Amino acid sequence: MKSLAVLRASQLVTLAGPKRPRVGAELSELSIIRHGGMLIRDGKIEAVGSSDEIEKKAGGAEVVDVQGKVVLPGFVDAHTHAVFAGDRLDDFERRTRGETYEQIAKAGGGIWSTVQKTRAASEDDLFEQTKRHAAWFVRCGTTTVEAKSGYGLTLEDELKMLRVLRRLKDQGPLQIAPTFLGAHAVPRNMSADEYVDLVINEMLPRVASEQLAEFCDVFCERGYFNVDQSRRILCAAKELGFKLRGHVDQLTNSGGASLMAELGAMTADHLEQTDAPGIAALRAARVQPVLLPGSVYGLGSLRYPRARQMIEAGLAVVLATDFNPGSSPTPSMPMILSLACTQMKMSPAEALTASTINAAYSLGRGDQIGSLETGKLANFAVFDCSDYRELACWFGIALTDAVYIMGSKVPRR
Ligand SMILES: [Zn+2]
């Protein structure tokens, strides 16, 4: 394979540092190399340094002159619902008219409309629609996404979604960490307990035997799965070797954060309603919080998670899009950086660490991606600006200039 010499970055934002998730003041340490460069061989980073040093080592490498732009590790989006059919444009318009979630659901909208469209789609059709979403992520500078099932809610339809993810992962270039979220909602034709039995007895063993997912997730919320039902599912998943994530404390503080701490989950996601005891539980168990400000914004809510308290408590905060057709229809990590800074008072540096190296650790991939260091995969993005803070400041504009995954430039579509 070929070698690449990336030269003349105004800032090569490496995120080099301790080989673990970053906490407290470490979230602000980006290890920026001004006038930086990087040598890449066989899809991996071979050397990082000043542009002049790298140029001397370049030999016959193909030169990529980024002409004073910013180079970052590709964003790692640790919470997405990337596989779904159709859209929720009617719901969106109803919300603009002030209709409530209940009114929208009654009119045939909400998650059920996406479940129906996803069930009706063939695997090939769903694959094509998901490929479009995958291209959106890359266009925003993201090189790895976690992606969940959860709009099938039958054994076959959940497997179909996970097979789409496997095809996408095999085809590349976007890197994918698949999650089984069978317990996303309770199907209309059964009780929550009946469905929990189905998830535990039929779905989980099948997903495990076909090795279709690394993680298991649940939607722990009033009207969906309570703490006991969530615990049953996640304990069964853990027995089968899945690592755990959870949608918790989004709409009500139901003790979901404490449940994730109790189970030793990788992450507890959402946390809009999590209070000090929940934060302390996450800290004690070293569970990473995944904050999703896009869904707060998308729903027109004002209750953002307590990011500052979490950082002060020593949690290794992660930011993600929660990309989905209903509550958070954005694939853009730069938009999430903007929301993190303006609505949750994170600094641009903290937001960037939460979107790259900390997100990589939350997916069990901190040793391969999330920073630009020797030996790691050459997943990086070039942005058309000269200071990384511009990404969080100029919102609503795509500054992405080029994206490389394992050293190969992703063609613009
Ligand atoms: Zn979600």
JSON list of C-alpha atoms and ligand atoms in Angstrom, two decimals, residues 79-81 148 181 184 217 247 270 292 322 324, ligand 1:
[
{"chain": "A", "resi": 79, "resn": "HIS", "atom": "CA", "xyz": [-24.57, 6.99, 19.47]},
{"chain": "A", "resi": 80, "resn": "THR", "atom": "CA", "xyz": [-26.58, 6.84, 16.23]},
{"chain": "A", "resi": 81, "resn": "HIS", "atom": "CA", "xyz": [-29.71, 5.22, 14.86]},
{"chain": "A", "resi": 148, "resn": "LYS", "atom": "CA", "xyz": [-28.16, 0.58, 16.51]},
{"chain": "A", "resi": 181, "resn": "LEU", "atom": "CA", "xyz": [-31.37, -2.27, 20.53]},
{"chain": "A", "resi": 184, "resn": "HIS", "atom": "CA", "xyz": [-36.24, 0.32, 21.83]},
{"chain": "A", "resi": 217, "resn": "ASP", "atom": "CA", "xyz": [-28.68, -1.24, 24.52]},
{"chain": "A", "resi": 247, "resn": "HIS", "atom": "CA", "xyz": [-30.73, 5.12, 26.92]},
{"chain": "A", "resi": 270, "resn": "HIS", "atom": "CA", "xyz": [-28.80, 10.86, 27.30]},
{"chain": "A", "resi": 292, "resn": "LEU", "atom": "CA", "xyz": [-26.79, 13.98, 23.05]},
{"chain": "A", "resi": 322, "resn": "ASP", "atom": "CA", "xyz": [-28.12, 10.51, 18.37]},
{"chain": "A", "resi": 324, "resn": "ASN", "atom": "CA", "xyz": [-32.35, 9.49, 13.99]},
{"chain": "B", "resi": 1, "resn": "ZN", "atom": "ZN", "xyz": [-30.71, 7.11, 20.86]}
]
